[in-house]
Amino acid sequence: MSNIKIVSDNIAYIPWEEKTADYHGPVWRHQNNPIIDRNPANGISRIFNSAVVAYQNQFIGVFRAETTDGRPHLHLGYSDNGLDWRIDEAKINFVDESGNSFQPNYAYDPRLIKIEDTFYIIWCTDFYGASIGLAKTKDFKHFVRLENPFLPFNRNGVLFPRKINGNYVMLSRPSDSGHTPFGDIFLSESPDLVYWGKHRRVMAKGGNGWWQNVKIGGGPAPIETTEGWLMFYHGVTGTCNGFVYSMGAVILDLEEPSKVKYRSKNFVLTPEESYETTGFVDNVIFPCATLHDAESGKIAIYYGAADTKVCLAYTTVDEIIKFVKMNHEDVADDKEIGKM
Ligand code: BMA
């Protein structure tokens, strides 16, 4: 019996499958992937890179829906079991803090994170180019869009699921406005979700693994564990045939999450199955959410496959943390003095 624990709610009804005896990786796929296929609702051609949470003894999610005009928007989805999803045909309707309509031109790669009694949606929005959008809801009926937290250009905004030392904490990946061929993960703090500062670089692309040598970006909300914040992320490499997106895992310091405690030099999942290697964009695994159960230590990871479908994979807190520690290699700490 392990003493590594998730520090969070018990949600015993999350989707789950045991690892099969012939599989050796630390993260294993749901046998019936993809769980959501192309054309999940009228007017939506592809669905991927999406985020789910447990809500009222069921599950609810914010989905990246690529509509038939080729633009991505955010749509709600509902499920009793985390596997079978009903996706709304209509996109989420946002208002600003005065109640006026405030719709994004486009919206993609949502994260959905509960902090205290509020659910926050973070996505990549259009703010003179790719930037981070932020909205909140308590009931999944009314969605209030807040000010964009950061200057352009930025993507992969991810909130931690609780305040740390009194502040909200957000990961992000500053970038350019194109299909960025670079990028490191940074962290910023805010007392009120309006004013952001204390910016720190968490980790750089590269590390010791070639699979993450082009860029990296935050994934699901970090999971609090007795060993630190467990964070899944995506790491990208460039090949003669284009980018390949794999999943990595890292453990951050609990009190000072810009400090990396352990970073696996090996990916934890890489495109291998046909639904990951072939699609609108080949060779993409892009994790955006987890469901996890503190009592059992089970973790279900939702990821987008090939920019086309929604898939699911599993691990346990014990297995993934042991893997990250075992495959950890010190990366030269190039945080320059005066730069943080
Ligand atoms: C990134 C984002 C992701 C996408 C990935 C691969 O820049 O646009 O949504 O999954 O590229 O196309």
Coordinates of C-alpha atoms and ligand atoms in Angstrom, one line a residue:
M1 CA 0.0 0.0 0.0
S2 CA 1.4 3.3 -1.0
N3 CA 1.5 6.4 1.1
I4 CA 1.4 8.8 -1.9
K5 CA -2.1 10.5 -1.8
I6 CA -4.2 12.9 -3.8
V7 CA -5.3 15.8 -1.7
S8 CA -8.7 16.5 -3.1
D9 CA -12.3 15.3 -3.2
N10 CA -13.4 11.6 -3.3
I11 CA -15.2 11.0 -6.6
A12 CA -15.5 7.3 -6.7
Y13 CA -17.7 7.2 -9.8
I14 CA -15.0 8.5 -12.3
P15 CA -14.5 6.4 -15.4
W16 CA -11.9 3.6 -14.8
E17 CA -10.2 0.7 -16.4
E18 CA -7.3 -1.3 -15.0
K19 CA -4.0 -1.5 -16.9
T20 CA -3.6 -4.7 -18.9
A21 CA -0.8 -7.1 -18.1
D22 CA 0.9 -6.7 -21.6
Y23 CA 1.1 -2.8 -21.3
H24 CA 4.2 -1.3 -19.8
G25 CA 3.7 2.5 -19.9
P26 CA 2.7 4.6 -16.9
V27 CA -0.5 5.9 -18.6
W28 CA -2.8 3.5 -20.4
R29 CA -5.6 4.2 -22.9
H30 CA -9.3 3.6 -22.5
Q31 CA -10.0 0.5 -24.5
N32 CA -12.9 2.0 -26.4
N33 CA -11.2 5.2 -27.5
P34 CA -12.2 7.6 -28.9
I35 CA -15.0 8.4 -26.5
I36 CA -16.3 11.3 -28.7
D37 CA -16.0 10.9 -32.4
R38 CA -16.3 13.4 -35.3
N39 CA -19.7 15.2 -35.9
P40 CA -21.0 14.8 -32.3
A41 CA -23.8 17.3 -33.0
N42 CA -25.3 19.2 -35.9
G43 CA -22.9 21.9 -37.0
I44 CA -19.8 20.5 -35.2
S45 CA -17.3 18.6 -37.4
R46 CA -14.6 17.8 -34.9
I47 CA -14.3 17.9 -31.1
F48 CA -11.0 17.6 -29.1
N49 CA -8.8 19.4 -26.5
S50 CA -11.7 19.7 -24.0
A51 CA -12.2 19.9 -20.2
V52 CA -14.6 18.1 -17.9
V53 CA -15.5 18.2 -14.2
A54 CA -17.7 16.3 -11.8
Y55 CA -20.9 18.3 -11.1
Q56 CA -24.0 17.3 -9.2
N57 CA -23.1 13.5 -9.1
Q58 CA -22.6 13.6 -12.9
F59 CA -20.1 15.2 -15.3
I60 CA -20.2 18.4 -17.3
G61 CA -17.6 19.7 -19.7
V62 CA -16.6 22.6 -21.9
F63 CA -15.6 21.3 -25.3
R64 CA -13.6 22.7 -28.1
A65 CA -16.0 22.3 -31.0
E66 CA -14.7 23.0 -34.5
T67 CA -17.8 24.2 -36.2
T68 CA -18.6 23.7 -39.9
D69 CA -17.3 27.2 -40.8
G70 CA -13.9 25.9 -39.6
R71 CA -13.8 28.1 -36.4
P72 CA -13.4 26.7 -32.9
H73 CA -16.0 27.6 -30.2
L74 CA -16.8 26.4 -26.7
H75 CA -19.8 24.1 -26.3
L76 CA -21.2 22.5 -23.1
G77 CA -21.5 18.7 -22.8
Y78 CA -23.2 16.5 -20.3
S79 CA -22.6 12.9 -19.2
D80 CA -23.7 10.4 -16.5
N81 CA -20.6 8.2 -16.7
G82 CA -17.9 10.4 -18.1
L83 CA -17.8 8.3 -21.3
D84 CA -21.1 9.0 -23.2
W85 CA -21.5 12.6 -23.8
R86 CA -24.3 14.8 -25.1
I87 CA -22.9 17.9 -26.7
D88 CA -24.9 21.1 -27.0
E89 CA -25.5 22.4 -30.6
A90 CA -25.3 26.0 -29.4
K91 CA -22.1 27.6 -28.2
I92 CA -21.8 29.0 -24.7
N93 CA -23.2 32.5 -24.4
F94 CA -21.0 34.8 -22.5
V95 CA -21.9 38.2 -20.9
D96 CA -19.5 40.7 -19.4
E97 CA -19.6 41.8 -15.8
S98 CA -22.3 44.4 -16.7
G99 CA -24.5 41.7 -18.3
N100 CA -23.7 42.7 -22.0
S101 CA -23.1 40.1 -24.6
F102 CA -19.3 39.4 -24.8
Q103 CA -18.6 36.6 -27.2
P104 CA -15.1 35.5 -28.3
N105 CA -14.4 35.6 -32.1
Y106 CA -13.0 32.1 -31.6
A107 CA -12.2 30.0 -28.5
Y108 CA -10.1 26.9 -28.2
D109 CA -8.3 24.5 -25.9
P110 CA -10.5 25.2 -22.8
R111 CA -9.6 24.3 -19.2
L112 CA -12.4 24.1 -16.6
I113 CA -11.3 24.5 -13.0
K114 CA -13.3 24.7 -9.7
I115 CA -11.9 27.0 -7.1
E116 CA -14.0 27.2 -4.0
D117 CA -17.6 27.5 -5.2
T118 CA -16.9 28.8 -8.7
F119 CA -16.0 27.1 -12.0
Y120 CA -13.5 29.0 -14.2
I121 CA -13.1 28.5 -17.9
I122 CA -9.8 29.5 -19.5
W123 CA -9.3 29.3 -23.2
C124 CA -7.3 30.7 -26.1
T125 CA -9.1 33.7 -27.3
D126 CA -8.7 36.5 -29.9
F127 CA -7.2 39.6 -28.3
Y128 CA -5.4 41.1 -31.3
G129 CA -4.1 37.6 -31.8
A130 CA -4.0 34.4 -29.6
S131 CA -4.3 35.3 -25.9
I132 CA -5.9 33.9 -22.8
G133 CA -9.6 34.3 -22.1
L134 CA -11.3 33.8 -18.7
A135 CA -14.9 33.3 -17.6
K136 CA -16.7 32.1 -14.6
T137 CA -20.0 30.3 -13.8
K138 CA -21.6 28.7 -10.7
D139 CA -24.5 27.0 -12.4
F140 CA -23.4 26.2 -16.0
K141 CA -26.3 28.4 -17.2
H142 CA -24.8 31.9 -16.7
F143 CA -21.3 32.6 -17.9
V144 CA -19.6 35.8 -17.0
R145 CA -16.6 36.7 -19.0
L146 CA -13.8 38.5 -17.1
E147 CA -11.1 40.7 -18.4
N148 CA -8.4 38.9 -20.4
P149 CA -5.7 38.2 -17.7
F150 CA -2.6 38.7 -19.9
L151 CA -1.2 40.7 -22.8
P152 CA -1.1 39.1 -26.2
F153 CA 0.3 36.6 -27.2
N154 CA -0.3 33.7 -24.9
R155 CA -1.9 30.3 -24.8
N156 CA -2.4 27.3 -22.5
G157 CA -3.7 29.2 -19.5
V158 CA -4.2 26.9 -16.6
L159 CA -5.4 27.8 -13.1
F160 CA -4.4 25.9 -10.0
P161 CA -7.4 24.5 -8.2
R162 CA -6.9 26.5 -5.0
K163 CA -5.2 29.7 -4.0
I164 CA -1.6 29.4 -2.9
N165 CA -0.3 31.7 -0.2
G166 CA -3.5 33.8 -0.6
N167 CA -3.3 34.2 -4.4
Y168 CA -4.8 32.7 -7.5
V169 CA -2.1 31.1 -9.6
M170 CA -2.1 30.7 -13.4
L171 CA 0.2 28.9 -15.7
S172 CA 0.6 30.2 -19.2
R173 CA 2.8 29.9 -22.3
P174 CA 3.7 33.3 -23.8
S175 CA 4.2 33.0 -27.5
D176 CA 3.9 34.7 -30.9
S177 CA 0.6 34.9 -32.8
G178 CA 1.3 32.1 -35.3
H179 CA 1.6 28.4 -34.8
T180 CA 4.4 29.1 -32.4
P181 CA 7.7 27.2 -32.9
F182 CA 8.9 28.0 -29.3
G183 CA 7.6 28.2 -25.8
D184 CA 8.2 27.7 -22.1
I185 CA 5.7 27.4 -19.2
F186 CA 5.4 30.5 -16.9
L187 CA 3.4 31.2 -13.8
S188 CA 1.7 34.3 -12.5
E189 CA -0.2 35.3 -9.3
S190 CA -3.2 37.4 -8.6
P191 CA -5.1 38.4 -5.5
D192 CA -8.3 39.0 -7.4
L193 CA -8.1 37.5 -10.9
V194 CA -7.8 41.1 -12.3
Y195 CA -4.2 42.2 -11.5
W196 CA -1.5 39.7 -12.3
G197 CA 2.2 39.7 -11.3
K198 CA 5.0 37.8 -9.6
H199 CA 5.8 36.2 -12.9
R200 CA 8.1 33.2 -12.8
R201 CA 9.4 30.8 -15.4
V202 CA 8.4 27.2 -14.3
M203 CA 10.2 25.2 -16.9
A204 CA 11.7 25.4 -20.4
K205 CA 11.2 23.4 -23.5
G206 CA 13.8 20.7 -24.0
G207 CA 14.7 19.2 -20.7
N208 CA 16.4 16.0 -21.5
G209 CA 13.8 14.6 -23.8
W210 CA 13.8 15.2 -27.5
W211 CA 10.0 14.8 -27.6
Q212 CA 9.6 18.2 -25.8
N213 CA 12.4 20.1 -27.6
V214 CA 10.3 22.6 -29.6
K215 CA 7.7 23.9 -27.0
I216 CA 5.7 22.8 -24.0
G217 CA 2.4 23.9 -22.5
G218 CA 0.3 23.3 -19.4
G219 CA -2.4 20.7 -19.6
P220 CA -5.0 19.8 -17.0
A221 CA -5.2 21.8 -13.7
P222 CA -2.4 20.5 -11.5
I223 CA -3.4 17.8 -9.0
E224 CA -2.5 18.4 -5.4
T225 CA -0.7 15.4 -3.9
T226 CA 1.4 14.7 -0.8
E227 CA 4.5 14.8 -3.1
G228 CA 3.7 18.2 -4.7
W229 CA 1.5 19.4 -7.6
L230 CA 1.3 16.7 -10.2
M231 CA 1.0 18.4 -13.6
F232 CA 0.5 16.7 -17.0
Y233 CA 1.5 18.8 -19.9
H234 CA 2.1 18.6 -23.6
G235 CA 5.6 18.6 -25.2
V236 CA 6.2 19.1 -28.9
T237 CA 8.9 18.0 -31.2
G238 CA 9.5 18.9 -34.9
T239 CA 9.9 16.2 -37.5
C240 CA 10.2 16.2 -41.3
N241 CA 6.5 15.7 -41.3
G242 CA 5.6 18.4 -38.8
F243 CA 5.0 18.7 -35.1
V244 CA 4.4 15.7 -32.8
Y245 CA 2.5 16.4 -29.5
S246 CA 3.1 14.0 -26.6
M247 CA 2.1 14.0 -22.9
G248 CA 4.6 14.6 -20.1
A249 CA 4.4 14.8 -16.3
V250 CA 6.2 16.9 -13.7
I251 CA 5.9 17.4 -10.0
L252 CA 6.0 21.1 -8.7
D253 CA 6.6 22.3 -5.2
L254 CA 3.4 22.7 -3.2
E255 CA 4.1 26.1 -1.6
E256 CA 6.3 27.5 -4.4
P257 CA 4.9 25.9 -7.6
S258 CA 7.4 27.7 -9.9
K259 CA 9.9 25.2 -8.5
V260 CA 10.2 21.9 -10.4
K261 CA 10.8 19.0 -8.0
Y262 CA 10.9 16.2 -10.5
R263 CA 10.4 16.2 -14.3
S264 CA 10.3 13.0 -16.3
K265 CA 12.7 12.9 -19.2
N266 CA 10.4 10.4 -20.9
F267 CA 7.0 11.1 -22.2
V268 CA 4.1 9.4 -20.5
L269 CA 2.0 8.9 -23.7
T270 CA 2.8 9.6 -27.3
P271 CA 0.8 9.2 -30.5
E272 CA 0.6 5.5 -31.5
E273 CA -3.0 4.6 -32.1
S274 CA -4.5 5.5 -35.4
Y275 CA -6.9 8.0 -33.8
E276 CA -3.9 9.8 -32.5
T277 CA -1.6 9.5 -35.6
T278 CA -4.2 10.3 -38.2
G279 CA -6.8 13.1 -38.2
F280 CA -7.2 16.8 -39.0
V281 CA -3.7 17.3 -37.6
D282 CA -1.8 14.0 -37.4
N283 CA 0.2 13.0 -34.3
V284 CA -1.4 15.0 -31.5
I285 CA -2.1 14.0 -27.9
F286 CA -3.3 17.1 -26.1
P287 CA -4.4 16.7 -22.4
C288 CA -6.8 19.3 -21.0
A289 CA -8.5 17.8 -17.9
T290 CA -8.4 15.0 -15.3
L291 CA -11.0 13.5 -13.1
H292 CA -9.4 12.0 -10.0
D293 CA -10.5 10.2 -6.8
A294 CA -8.5 10.9 -3.6
E295 CA -9.6 7.7 -1.9
S296 CA -8.4 5.3 -4.6
G297 CA -5.7 7.4 -6.2
K298 CA -7.3 6.8 -9.6
I299 CA -6.8 9.5 -12.3
A300 CA -8.7 9.7 -15.6
I301 CA -7.0 12.0 -18.2
Y302 CA -9.1 13.6 -21.0
Y303 CA -7.1 14.4 -24.1
G304 CA -7.7 15.5 -27.7
A305 CA -6.5 13.1 -30.4
A306 CA -5.2 14.4 -33.7
D307 CA -7.3 17.6 -33.4
T308 CA -10.3 15.5 -34.3
K309 CA -11.7 13.4 -31.3
V310 CA -11.9 13.2 -27.5
C311 CA -10.0 10.3 -25.8
L312 CA -9.4 9.1 -22.3
A313 CA -6.4 7.5 -20.6
Y314 CA -5.8 6.3 -17.0
T315 CA -3.1 6.2 -14.4
T316 CA -2.9 6.2 -10.6
V317 CA -1.2 8.8 -8.4
D318 CA 1.2 6.1 -7.1
E319 CA 2.2 4.8 -10.6
I320 CA 2.7 8.2 -12.2
I321 CA 4.6 9.8 -9.3
K322 CA 6.9 6.8 -9.0
F323 CA 7.5 6.9 -12.8
V324 CA 8.3 10.6 -12.8
K325 CA 10.7 10.2 -9.9
M326 CA 12.4 7.2 -11.5
N327 CA 12.8 8.9 -14.8
H328 CA 13.8 12.3 -13.4
E329 CA 17.0 13.9 -14.5
D330 CA 18.3 17.2 -13.3
V331 CA 17.8 19.8 -15.9
A332 CA 20.3 22.7 -15.6
D333 CA 18.5 25.4 -13.7
D334 CA 18.9 28.3 -16.1
K335 CA 16.6 30.6 -14.2
E336 CA 18.8 33.7 -14.5
I337 CA 19.3 35.9 -11.5
G338 CA 17.4 39.1 -12.0
K339 CA 15.0 37.4 -14.4
M340 CA 13.4 34.8 -12.1
Ligands
BMA1 C1 -1.7 24.0 -31.0 C2 -3.1 24.3 -30.6 C3 -3.8 23.0 -30.3 C4 -3.6 22.0 -31.3 C5 -2.2 21.9 -31.6 C6 -1.9 20.9 -32.8 O1 -1.1 25.2 -31.4 O2 -3.8 24.9 -31.7 O3 -5.2 23.3 -30.2 O4 -4.1 20.7 -30.8 O5 -1.7 23.1 -32.0 O6 -2.6 21.3 -34.0

